[in-house]
Amino acid sequence: MDLTDFFRDTPLDIEAKNHKTIKLREFWKQTVQGASLGRIPTLVVRLEDDNGGILDDLAVLRFSDLVDFIAEIQDGTKTITDLRKPIEVAGLDEVVASTVQKGAKACRNGHLLSPSRTQCFAKGCPYSAGYKAKKIKK
Ligand SMILES: [Zn+2]
């Protein structure tokens, strides 16, 4: 797999180095020069263990970019949490009750019915058309 393909949808511009000797200053300059405007220059270096095997692949990026990245993720997580909260519509029960008082029909669960209908259309309501009780497994 090409690293470039994998990271195309991220804000990272990756410069990958697999050299025996890690020349951080030199590699970093190349990484910054090669990065597109508005992208986060990211250097990936392979670190060898004492036996010439792979100890780890490390990412080097500006600390400020890392902090921004984390802040963005936290913002996104907070937004998702907010969006998952159930929406409460104030006064909905009262609206349904007064609509029923005005002559609209409701099923026995309180779901409003269309004027020409006698069966509920609320999904999963036992008074709806086509409702099937869940079978209890024995
Ligand atoms: Zn119903």
Tab-separated table of N, CA and C and ligand atoms in Angstrom:
chain	number	residue	atom	x	y	z
A	1	MET	N	0.845	-1.197	0.000
A	1	MET	CA	0.000	0.000	0.000
A	1	MET	C	0.880	1.247	0.000
A	2	ASP	N	0.494	2.182	-0.809
A	2	ASP	CA	1.235	3.441	-0.875
A	2	ASP	C	0.777	4.358	0.251
A	3	LEU	N	1.745	4.816	0.995
A	3	LEU	CA	1.472	5.701	2.125
A	3	LEU	C	0.687	6.942	1.691
A	4	THR	N	1.038	7.447	0.508
A	4	THR	CA	0.398	8.664	-0.005
A	4	THR	C	-1.108	8.467	-0.178
A	5	ASP	N	-1.481	7.281	-0.726
A	5	ASP	CA	-2.905	6.993	-0.911
A	5	ASP	C	-3.634	6.968	0.424
A	6	PHE	N	-2.995	6.333	1.381
A	6	PHE	CA	-3.636	6.165	2.683
A	6	PHE	C	-3.866	7.498	3.375
A	7	PHE	N	-2.943	8.442	3.191
A	7	PHE	CA	-3.033	9.699	3.928
A	7	PHE	C	-3.600	10.851	3.103
A	8	ARG	N	-4.125	10.542	1.919
A	8	ARG	CA	-4.664	11.596	1.066
A	8	ARG	C	-5.843	12.308	1.727
A	9	ASP	N	-6.631	11.561	2.464
A	9	ASP	CA	-7.811	12.133	3.101
A	9	ASP	C	-7.530	12.710	4.483
A	10	THR	N	-6.273	12.787	4.852
A	10	THR	CA	-5.918	13.403	6.126
A	10	THR	C	-5.229	14.739	5.844
A	11	PRO	N	-5.094	15.581	6.865
A	11	PRO	CA	-4.384	16.849	6.638
A	11	PRO	C	-2.864	16.689	6.666
A	12	LEU	N	-2.387	15.444	6.745
A	12	LEU	CA	-0.945	15.214	6.875
A	12	LEU	C	-0.266	15.117	5.515
A	13	ASP	N	0.867	15.772	5.406
A	13	ASP	CA	1.748	15.555	4.249
A	13	ASP	C	2.944	14.746	4.752
A	14	ILE	N	3.013	13.499	4.310
A	14	ILE	CA	3.979	12.557	4.876
A	14	ILE	C	5.278	12.540	4.075
A	15	GLU	N	6.367	12.629	4.796
A	15	GLU	CA	7.695	12.378	4.216
A	15	GLU	C	8.231	11.163	4.964
A	16	ALA	N	8.410	10.053	4.244
A	16	ALA	CA	8.857	8.826	4.903
A	16	ALA	C	10.350	8.617	4.673
A	17	LYS	N	11.071	8.337	5.738
A	17	LYS	CA	12.520	8.104	5.655
A	17	LYS	C	12.856	6.773	6.305
A	18	ASN	N	13.613	5.994	5.547
A	18	ASN	CA	14.057	4.701	6.065
A	18	ASN	C	15.577	4.616	5.896
A	19	HIS	N	16.274	5.419	6.682
A	19	HIS	CA	17.731	5.482	6.588
A	19	HIS	C	18.373	4.869	7.835
A	20	LYS	N	19.597	4.395	7.648
A	20	LYS	CA	20.336	3.848	8.803
A	20	LYS	C	20.526	4.925	9.866
A	21	THR	N	20.930	6.105	9.392
A	21	THR	CA	21.182	7.209	10.307
A	21	THR	C	20.061	8.246	10.159
A	22	ILE	N	19.458	8.584	11.256
A	22	ILE	CA	18.379	9.567	11.236
A	22	ILE	C	18.967	10.963	11.416
A	23	LYS	N	18.897	11.720	10.334
A	23	LYS	CA	19.380	13.106	10.410
A	23	LYS	C	18.146	13.997	10.511
A	24	LEU	N	17.728	14.187	11.732
A	24	LEU	CA	16.434	14.819	11.982
A	24	LEU	C	16.319	16.210	11.367
A	25	ARG	N	17.314	17.043	11.552
A	25	ARG	CA	17.257	18.413	11.038
A	25	ARG	C	17.113	18.410	9.517
A	26	GLU	N	17.932	17.602	8.854
A	26	GLU	CA	17.909	17.511	7.383
A	26	GLU	C	16.566	16.963	6.893
A	27	PHE	N	16.119	15.879	7.508
A	27	PHE	CA	14.849	15.253	7.126
A	27	PHE	C	13.692	16.218	7.340
A	28	TRP	N	13.729	16.936	8.450
A	28	TRP	CA	12.626	17.838	8.779
A	28	TRP	C	12.543	18.979	7.772
A	29	LYS	N	13.708	19.515	7.382
A	29	LYS	CA	13.720	20.593	6.377
A	29	LYS	C	13.078	20.108	5.080
A	30	GLN	N	13.416	18.888	4.665
A	30	GLN	CA	12.834	18.315	3.439
A	30	GLN	C	11.322	18.132	3.593
A	31	THR	N	10.925	17.703	4.768
A	31	THR	CA	9.498	17.478	5.027
A	31	THR	C	8.710	18.776	4.891
A	32	VAL	N	9.234	19.845	5.507
A	32	VAL	CA	8.552	21.145	5.463
A	32	VAL	C	8.528	21.683	4.032
A	33	GLN	N	9.655	21.534	3.321
A	33	GLN	CA	9.730	22.022	1.942
A	33	GLN	C	8.759	21.270	1.026
A	34	GLY	N	8.570	19.993	1.296
A	34	GLY	CA	7.731	19.174	0.436
A	34	GLY	C	6.245	19.249	0.751
A	35	ALA	N	5.915	19.852	1.875
A	35	ALA	CA	4.505	19.887	2.293
A	35	ALA	C	3.743	20.971	1.550
A	36	SER	N	2.516	20.668	1.167
A	36	SER	CA	1.661	21.654	0.501
A	36	SER	C	1.146	22.657	1.516
A	37	LEU	N	0.755	23.797	1.006
A	37	LEU	CA	0.228	24.860	1.854
A	37	LEU	C	-1.040	24.379	2.570
A	38	GLY	N	-1.121	24.648	3.845
A	38	GLY	CA	-2.298	24.277	4.608
A	38	GLY	C	-2.312	22.834	5.071
A	39	ARG	N	-1.262	22.095	4.742
A	39	ARG	CA	-1.174	20.706	5.198
A	39	ARG	C	-0.156	20.626	6.336
A	40	ILE	N	-0.258	19.572	7.118
A	40	ILE	CA	0.626	19.423	8.266
A	40	ILE	C	1.841	18.590	7.861
A	41	PRO	N	3.032	19.234	7.819
A	41	PRO	CA	4.227	18.465	7.480
A	41	PRO	C	4.474	17.391	8.532
A	42	THR	N	4.607	16.158	8.077
A	42	THR	CA	4.786	15.040	9.001
A	42	THR	C	5.897	14.137	8.494
A	43	LEU	N	6.885	13.971	9.312
A	43	LEU	CA	8.019	13.115	8.976
A	43	LEU	C	7.819	11.760	9.639
A	44	VAL	N	7.963	10.701	8.842
A	44	VAL	CA	7.885	9.355	9.408
A	44	VAL	C	9.257	8.700	9.256
A	45	VAL	N	9.830	8.311	10.367
A	45	VAL	CA	11.140	7.650	10.339
A	45	VAL	C	11.032	6.267	10.955
A	46	ARG	N	11.771	5.356	10.318
A	46	ARG	CA	11.814	3.996	10.862
A	46	ARG	C	13.011	3.877	11.799
A	47	LEU	N	12.728	3.463	12.993
A	47	LEU	CA	13.766	3.307	14.007
A	47	LEU	C	14.137	1.825	14.103
A	48	GLU	N	15.418	1.545	13.959
A	48	GLU	CA	15.871	0.150	14.056
A	48	GLU	C	16.233	-0.198	15.491
A	49	ASP	N	16.031	-1.459	15.805
A	49	ASP	CA	16.504	-1.910	17.112
A	49	ASP	C	17.997	-2.270	17.009
A	50	ASP	N	18.569	-2.777	18.069
A	50	ASP	CA	20.013	-3.051	18.107
A	50	ASP	C	20.429	-4.131	17.113
A	51	ASN	N	19.494	-4.971	16.672
A	51	ASN	CA	19.829	-6.061	15.753
A	51	ASN	C	19.459	-5.746	14.299
A	52	GLY	N	19.142	-4.502	14.033
A	52	GLY	CA	18.787	-4.111	12.666
A	52	GLY	C	17.344	-4.399	12.309
A	53	GLY	N	16.560	-4.876	13.256
A	53	GLY	CA	15.115	-5.074	13.035
A	53	GLY	C	14.376	-3.751	13.224
A	54	ILE	N	13.068	-3.827	13.084
A	54	ILE	CA	12.269	-2.608	13.229
A	54	ILE	C	11.874	-2.424	14.685
A	55	LEU	N	12.303	-1.323	15.263
A	55	LEU	CA	11.897	-1.032	16.637
A	55	LEU	C	10.539	-0.322	16.618
A	56	ASP	N	10.431	0.674	15.721
A	56	ASP	CA	9.182	1.436	15.617
A	56	ASP	C	9.226	2.372	14.417
A	57	ASP	N	8.041	2.724	13.928
A	57	ASP	CA	7.922	3.821	12.969
A	57	ASP	C	7.427	5.024	13.759
A	58	LEU	N	8.185	6.088	13.688
A	58	LEU	CA	7.842	7.270	14.475
A	58	LEU	C	7.383	8.398	13.574
A	59	ALA	N	6.451	9.183	14.060
A	59	ALA	CA	5.999	10.370	13.346
A	59	ALA	C	6.548	11.600	14.051
A	60	VAL	N	7.096	12.514	13.271
A	60	VAL	CA	7.595	13.775	13.821
A	60	VAL	C	6.763	14.892	13.213
A	61	LEU	N	6.148	15.679	14.055
A	61	LEU	CA	5.410	16.839	13.568
A	61	LEU	C	5.527	17.963	14.579
A	62	ARG	N	5.169	19.170	14.138
A	62	ARG	CA	5.262	20.307	15.046
A	62	ARG	C	4.344	20.071	16.241
A	63	PHE	N	4.847	20.446	17.432
A	63	PHE	CA	4.044	20.276	18.640
A	63	PHE	C	2.740	21.077	18.527
A	64	SER	N	2.824	22.271	17.936
A	64	SER	CA	1.622	23.112	17.800
A	64	SER	C	0.583	22.436	16.900
A	65	ASP	N	1.050	21.751	15.858
A	65	ASP	CA	0.123	21.016	14.978
A	65	ASP	C	-0.533	19.857	15.724
A	66	LEU	N	0.258	19.177	16.561
A	66	LEU	CA	-0.290	18.069	17.350
A	66	LEU	C	-1.367	18.576	18.314
A	67	VAL	N	-1.084	19.707	18.973
A	67	VAL	CA	-2.038	20.280	19.922
A	67	VAL	C	-3.327	20.687	19.185
A	68	ASP	N	-3.172	21.334	18.009
A	68	ASP	CA	-4.338	21.714	17.203
A	68	ASP	C	-5.167	20.487	16.825
A	69	PHE	N	-4.463	19.437	16.437
A	69	PHE	CA	-5.082	18.185	16.021
A	69	PHE	C	-5.932	17.600	17.147
A	70	ILE	N	-5.353	17.550	18.336
A	70	ILE	CA	-6.063	16.993	19.501
A	70	ILE	C	-7.274	17.856	19.836
A	71	ALA	N	-7.084	19.189	19.785
A	71	ALA	CA	-8.195	20.106	20.080
A	71	ALA	C	-9.339	19.890	19.089
A	72	GLU	N	-8.988	19.689	17.821
A	72	GLU	CA	-9.994	19.460	16.787
A	72	GLU	C	-10.776	18.166	17.050
A	73	ILE	N	-10.056	17.123	17.432
A	73	ILE	CA	-10.703	15.834	17.725
A	73	ILE	C	-11.641	15.981	18.922
A	74	GLN	N	-11.178	16.706	19.946
A	74	GLN	CA	-12.022	16.898	21.136
A	74	GLN	C	-13.279	17.701	20.788
A	75	ASP	N	-13.114	18.729	19.950
A	75	ASP	CA	-14.270	19.511	19.490
A	75	ASP	C	-15.271	18.620	18.768
A	76	GLY	N	-14.752	17.791	17.857
A	76	GLY	CA	-15.603	16.887	17.081
A	76	GLY	C	-16.338	15.906	17.972
A	77	THR	N	-15.622	15.364	18.964
A	77	THR	CA	-16.226	14.410	19.892
A	77	THR	C	-17.350	15.073	20.683
A	78	LYS	N	-17.126	16.327	21.109
A	78	LYS	CA	-18.140	17.057	21.868
A	78	LYS	C	-19.380	17.300	20.997
A	79	THR	N	-19.146	17.673	19.743
A	79	THR	CA	-20.254	17.918	18.820
A	79	THR	C	-21.073	16.650	18.612
A	80	ILE	N	-20.386	15.518	18.427
A	80	ILE	CA	-21.084	14.245	18.215
A	80	ILE	C	-21.916	13.894	19.446
A	81	THR	N	-21.344	14.091	20.638
A	81	THR	CA	-22.076	13.816	21.880
A	81	THR	C	-23.340	14.673	21.956
A	82	ASP	N	-23.201	15.970	21.607
A	82	ASP	CA	-24.363	16.871	21.622
A	82	ASP	C	-25.426	16.411	20.623
A	83	LEU	N	-24.980	16.002	19.426
A	83	LEU	CA	-25.929	15.593	18.381
A	83	LEU	C	-26.660	14.312	18.739
A	84	ARG	N	-26.027	13.478	19.586
A	84	ARG	CA	-26.651	12.199	19.954
A	84	ARG	C	-27.692	12.341	21.048
A	85	LYS	N	-27.711	13.509	21.716
A	85	LYS	CA	-28.701	13.702	22.770
A	85	LYS	C	-30.093	13.725	22.147
A	86	PRO	N	-31.055	13.066	22.807
A	86	PRO	CA	-32.416	13.090	22.259
A	86	PRO	C	-32.969	14.505	22.245
A	87	ILE	N	-33.719	14.807	21.225
A	87	ILE	CA	-34.316	16.135	21.096
A	87	ILE	C	-35.621	16.151	21.883
A	88	GLU	N	-35.699	17.105	22.772
A	88	GLU	CA	-36.941	17.234	23.529
A	88	GLU	C	-37.714	18.426	22.999
A	89	VAL	N	-38.933	18.153	22.571
A	89	VAL	CA	-39.774	19.241	22.071
A	89	VAL	C	-40.699	19.657	23.207
A	90	ALA	N	-40.489	20.878	23.676
A	90	ALA	CA	-41.280	21.362	24.808
A	90	ALA	C	-42.743	21.473	24.407
A	91	GLY	N	-43.623	20.932	25.231
A	91	GLY	CA	-45.051	21.108	25.029
A	91	GLY	C	-45.680	20.182	24.000
A	92	LEU	N	-44.936	19.177	23.524
A	92	LEU	CA	-45.477	18.293	22.476
A	92	LEU	C	-46.708	17.529	22.971
A	93	ASP	N	-46.623	17.025	24.225
A	93	ASP	CA	-47.762	16.287	24.782
A	93	ASP	C	-49.019	17.163	24.820
A	94	GLU	N	-48.847	18.427	25.193
A	94	GLU	CA	-49.982	19.354	25.262
A	94	GLU	C	-50.573	19.589	23.876
A	95	VAL	N	-49.685	19.723	22.879
A	95	VAL	CA	-50.153	19.936	21.499
A	95	VAL	C	-50.987	18.739	21.044
A	96	VAL	N	-50.504	17.523	21.315
A	96	VAL	CA	-51.238	16.317	20.930
A	96	VAL	C	-52.587	16.281	21.662
A	97	ALA	N	-52.558	16.559	22.983
A	97	ALA	CA	-53.793	16.511	23.778
A	97	ALA	C	-54.832	17.508	23.262
A	98	SER	N	-54.401	18.733	22.958
A	98	SER	CA	-55.369	19.739	22.499
A	98	SER	C	-55.855	19.425	21.093
A	99	THR	N	-54.992	18.839	20.264
A	99	THR	CA	-55.410	18.448	18.913
A	99	THR	C	-56.465	17.352	18.991
A	100	VAL	N	-56.262	16.409	19.918
A	100	VAL	CA	-57.253	15.339	20.109
A	100	VAL	C	-58.561	15.927	20.626
A	101	GLN	N	-58.451	16.899	21.535
A	101	GLN	CA	-59.662	17.556	22.054
A	101	GLN	C	-60.458	18.225	20.943
A	102	LYS	N	-59.735	18.741	19.946
A	102	LYS	CA	-60.405	19.420	18.827
A	102	LYS	C	-61.041	18.431	17.858
A	103	GLY	N	-60.950	17.138	18.140
A	103	GLY	CA	-61.650	16.157	17.323
A	103	GLY	C	-60.754	15.223	16.536
A	104	ALA	N	-59.422	15.439	16.603
A	104	ALA	CA	-58.536	14.509	15.911
A	104	ALA	C	-58.508	13.182	16.664
A	105	LYS	N	-58.292	12.135	15.932
A	105	LYS	CA	-58.263	10.819	16.566
A	105	LYS	C	-56.839	10.413	16.905
A	106	ALA	N	-56.738	9.643	17.944
A	106	ALA	CA	-55.430	9.112	18.339
A	106	ALA	C	-55.592	7.634	18.646
A	107	CYS	N	-54.509	6.890	18.480
A	107	CYS	CA	-54.574	5.470	18.865
A	107	CYS	C	-54.529	5.385	20.390
A	108	ARG	N	-54.637	4.225	20.925
A	108	ARG	CA	-54.676	4.089	22.383
A	108	ARG	C	-53.332	4.415	23.032
A	109	ASN	N	-52.284	4.531	22.179
A	109	ASN	CA	-50.984	4.951	22.704
A	109	ASN	C	-50.785	6.457	22.598
A	110	GLY	N	-51.790	7.164	22.059
A	110	GLY	CA	-51.706	8.615	21.969
A	110	GLY	C	-51.085	9.131	20.690
A	111	HIS	N	-50.811	8.252	19.709
A	111	HIS	CA	-50.295	8.713	18.415
A	111	HIS	C	-51.438	9.298	17.598
A	112	LEU	N	-51.176	10.477	17.020
A	112	LEU	CA	-52.219	11.095	16.196
A	112	LEU	C	-52.451	10.259	14.937
A	113	LEU	N	-53.706	10.169	14.529
A	113	LEU	CA	-54.048	9.423	13.315
A	113	LEU	C	-54.383	10.402	12.195
A	114	SER	N	-54.090	9.990	10.974
A	114	SER	CA	-54.512	10.797	9.830
A	114	SER	C	-56.029	10.862	9.838
A	115	PRO	N	-56.615	12.004	9.381
A	115	PRO	CA	-58.074	12.186	9.465
A	115	PRO	C	-58.869	11.026	8.862
A	116	SER	N	-58.408	10.457	7.735
A	116	SER	CA	-59.194	9.422	7.075
A	116	SER	C	-58.830	8.010	7.549
A	117	ARG	N	-57.946	7.903	8.515
A	117	ARG	CA	-57.456	6.591	8.951
A	117	ARG	C	-57.994	6.214	10.323
A	118	THR	N	-58.044	4.940	10.533
A	118	THR	CA	-58.443	4.458	11.851
A	118	THR	C	-57.314	3.681	12.517
A	119	GLN	N	-56.271	3.393	11.720
A	119	GLN	CA	-55.157	2.658	12.308
A	119	GLN	C	-53.936	3.550	12.469
A	120	CYS	N	-53.187	3.276	13.489
A	120	CYS	CA	-51.978	4.034	13.789
A	120	CYS	C	-50.882	3.717	12.766
A	121	PHE	N	-50.053	4.716	12.490
A	121	PHE	CA	-48.926	4.503	11.580
A	121	PHE	C	-47.574	4.624	12.277
A	122	ALA	N	-47.613	4.781	13.587
A	122	ALA	CA	-46.356	4.876	14.327
A	122	ALA	C	-45.662	3.520	14.306
A	123	LYS	N	-44.393	3.531	13.897
A	123	LYS	CA	-43.655	2.281	13.774
A	123	LYS	C	-43.527	1.609	15.130
A	124	GLY	N	-43.866	0.359	15.216
A	124	GLY	CA	-43.706	-0.401	16.448
A	124	GLY	C	-44.853	-0.262	17.425
A	125	CYS	N	-45.837	0.566	17.107
A	125	CYS	CA	-46.994	0.734	17.990
A	125	CYS	C	-47.902	-0.492	17.835
A	126	PRO	N	-48.334	-1.092	18.943
A	126	PRO	CA	-49.186	-2.277	18.847
A	126	PRO	C	-50.517	-2.006	18.138
A	127	TYR	N	-50.913	-0.736	18.038
A	127	TYR	CA	-52.171	-0.395	17.380
A	127	TYR	C	-51.976	0.008	15.918
A	128	SER	N	-50.742	-0.179	15.421
A	128	SER	CA	-50.464	0.191	14.031
A	128	SER	C	-50.803	-0.960	13.091
A	129	ALA	N	-51.022	-0.583	11.819
A	129	ALA	CA	-51.299	-1.609	10.803
A	129	ALA	C	-50.060	-2.479	10.603
A	130	GLY	N	-50.264	-3.742	10.548
A	130	GLY	CA	-49.156	-4.649	10.277
A	130	GLY	C	-48.251	-4.897	11.465
A	131	TYR	N	-48.675	-4.499	12.645
A	131	TYR	CA	-47.842	-4.722	13.824
A	131	TYR	C	-47.769	-6.208	14.142
A	132	LYS	N	-46.562	-6.664	14.363
A	132	LYS	CA	-46.370	-8.051	14.792
A	132	LYS	C	-45.617	-8.055	16.104
A	133	ALA	N	-46.194	-8.693	17.086
A	133	ALA	CA	-45.519	-8.787	18.371
A	133	ALA	C	-44.248	-9.618	18.213
A	134	LYS	N	-43.209	-9.204	18.904
A	134	LYS	CA	-41.961	-9.970	18.820
A	134	LYS	C	-42.180	-11.360	19.396
A	135	LYS	N	-41.654	-12.331	18.655
A	135	LYS	CA	-41.781	-13.703	19.131
A	135	LYS	C	-40.800	-13.925	20.276
A	136	ILE	N	-41.290	-14.553	21.275
A	136	ILE	CA	-40.415	-14.850	22.421
A	136	ILE	C	-39.773	-16.210	22.182
A	137	LYS	N	-38.455	-16.180	22.130
A	137	LYS	CA	-37.722	-17.437	21.900
A	137	LYS	C	-37.811	-18.314	23.141
A	138	LYS	N	-38.059	-19.603	22.877
A	138	LYS	CA	-38.148	-20.528	24.002
A	138	LYS	C	-36.816	-21.209	24.237
B	1	ZN	ZN	-50.047	4.155	17.911
